[in-house]
Amino acid sequence: MRSDLMRVLTDMDEGERAVLAQALQEGIDSVVLDDMEARRIARRLGLKPIGTVGLLIVARQRGLIDSLKTELDRLKALGFWLSEELYREALRAVGESDLLPKDVQ
């Protein structure tokens, strides 16, 4: 399993690899990663991954941002890929699903 993990880590993006390495080195248990494969590997290493959307949900729940929809739309406009399903689920999680078009809710 160790050699399999090393091969996977070698194939990862340099930034994701650096996040995982630093977390393990510093004894940090949570990491911010958006790539699904990187998140799977993080869990395999005993880390707790959260993505950008998850961070924004927490920020909205804590009142740090006024509108999750505004922030998600801003990210999408900048080229951040976000599935429509995750978009809807995130807005529902913070009580903003009423901002979705009626045919999408």
Coordinates of C-alpha atoms in Angstrom, one line a residue:
M1 CA 0.0 0.0 0.0
R2 CA 2.8 2.4 0.8
S3 CA 4.3 2.2 -2.7
D4 CA 0.8 2.5 -4.2
L5 CA 0.3 5.7 -2.2
M6 CA 3.7 7.1 -3.2
R7 CA 2.9 6.5 -6.9
V8 CA -0.4 8.3 -6.5
L9 CA 1.2 11.2 -4.7
T10 CA 3.8 11.5 -7.5
D11 CA 1.0 11.8 -10.0
M12 CA -0.8 14.6 -8.0
D13 CA -0.6 18.3 -8.7
E14 CA 2.3 19.9 -7.0
G15 CA 0.1 22.2 -4.9
E16 CA -2.1 19.4 -3.7
R17 CA 1.0 17.4 -2.8
A18 CA 2.4 20.3 -0.9
V19 CA -0.8 20.8 1.1
L20 CA -0.9 17.1 2.1
A21 CA 2.9 17.0 3.0
Q22 CA 2.7 20.2 5.1
A23 CA -0.4 18.9 6.9
L24 CA 1.3 15.6 7.8
Q25 CA 4.5 17.4 8.7
E26 CA 2.8 19.9 11.0
G27 CA 0.3 17.5 12.5
I28 CA -2.6 19.4 11.0
D29 CA -5.7 17.2 10.5
S30 CA -7.8 19.3 8.2
V31 CA -6.9 20.4 4.6
V32 CA -8.6 22.5 1.9
L33 CA -8.7 20.6 -1.4
D34 CA -11.2 20.8 -4.2
D35 CA -9.9 17.9 -6.4
M36 CA -11.9 14.8 -5.6
E37 CA -8.9 12.4 -6.0
A38 CA -6.8 14.6 -3.7
R39 CA -9.6 14.6 -1.1
R40 CA -9.8 10.8 -1.4
I41 CA -6.1 10.5 -0.8
A42 CA -6.3 13.0 2.1
R43 CA -8.9 10.8 3.8
R44 CA -6.7 7.8 3.2
L45 CA -3.9 9.6 5.0
G46 CA -6.2 10.3 8.0
L47 CA -6.8 13.9 7.1
K48 CA -10.2 15.7 6.9
P49 CA -10.6 17.5 3.6
I50 CA -12.9 20.4 3.0
G51 CA -13.4 22.2 -0.3
T52 CA -14.0 25.8 -1.3
V53 CA -17.7 25.3 -1.3
G54 CA -17.6 23.8 2.1
L55 CA -15.6 26.7 3.5
L56 CA -18.1 29.1 2.0
I57 CA -21.0 27.2 3.6
V58 CA -19.3 27.5 7.0
A59 CA -18.7 31.2 6.4
R60 CA -22.3 31.8 5.5
Q61 CA -23.5 29.8 8.6
R62 CA -21.3 31.9 10.8
G63 CA -22.4 35.2 9.2
L64 CA -19.1 36.0 7.7
I65 CA -20.6 36.4 4.2
D66 CA -24.1 37.7 3.5
S67 CA -24.9 35.5 0.5
L68 CA -23.6 32.1 -0.5
K69 CA -25.2 32.4 -3.9
T70 CA -23.4 35.7 -4.6
E71 CA -20.0 34.1 -3.7
L72 CA -20.7 30.9 -5.7
D73 CA -21.8 33.0 -8.7
R74 CA -18.6 35.1 -8.4
L75 CA -16.5 32.0 -8.4
K76 CA -18.3 30.5 -11.4
A77 CA -17.8 33.8 -13.3
L78 CA -14.0 33.5 -12.6
G79 CA -14.0 30.0 -14.1
F80 CA -14.3 27.9 -10.9
W81 CA -16.1 24.7 -12.0
L82 CA -19.1 23.8 -9.9
S83 CA -21.7 21.2 -10.7
E84 CA -25.3 22.3 -10.7
E85 CA -26.1 19.6 -8.2
L86 CA -23.5 20.9 -5.7
Y87 CA -24.6 24.5 -6.4
R88 CA -28.2 23.6 -5.4
E89 CA -27.2 21.5 -2.4
A90 CA -25.0 24.2 -1.1
L91 CA -27.7 26.8 -1.3
R92 CA -30.2 24.5 0.3
A93 CA -27.8 23.8 3.2
V94 CA -27.8 27.5 4.1
G95 CA -31.4 28.2 3.4
E96 CA -30.9 30.1 0.1
S97 CA -32.7 27.7 -2.2
D98 CA -35.5 30.3 -2.6
L99 CA -32.9 32.2 -4.7
L100 CA -32.9 29.4 -7.3
P101 CA -35.1 29.6 -10.4
K102 CA -38.4 27.7 -9.7
D103 CA -37.6 25.0 -12.3
V104 CA -34.3 24.2 -10.7
Q105 CA -35.3 23.9 -7.0

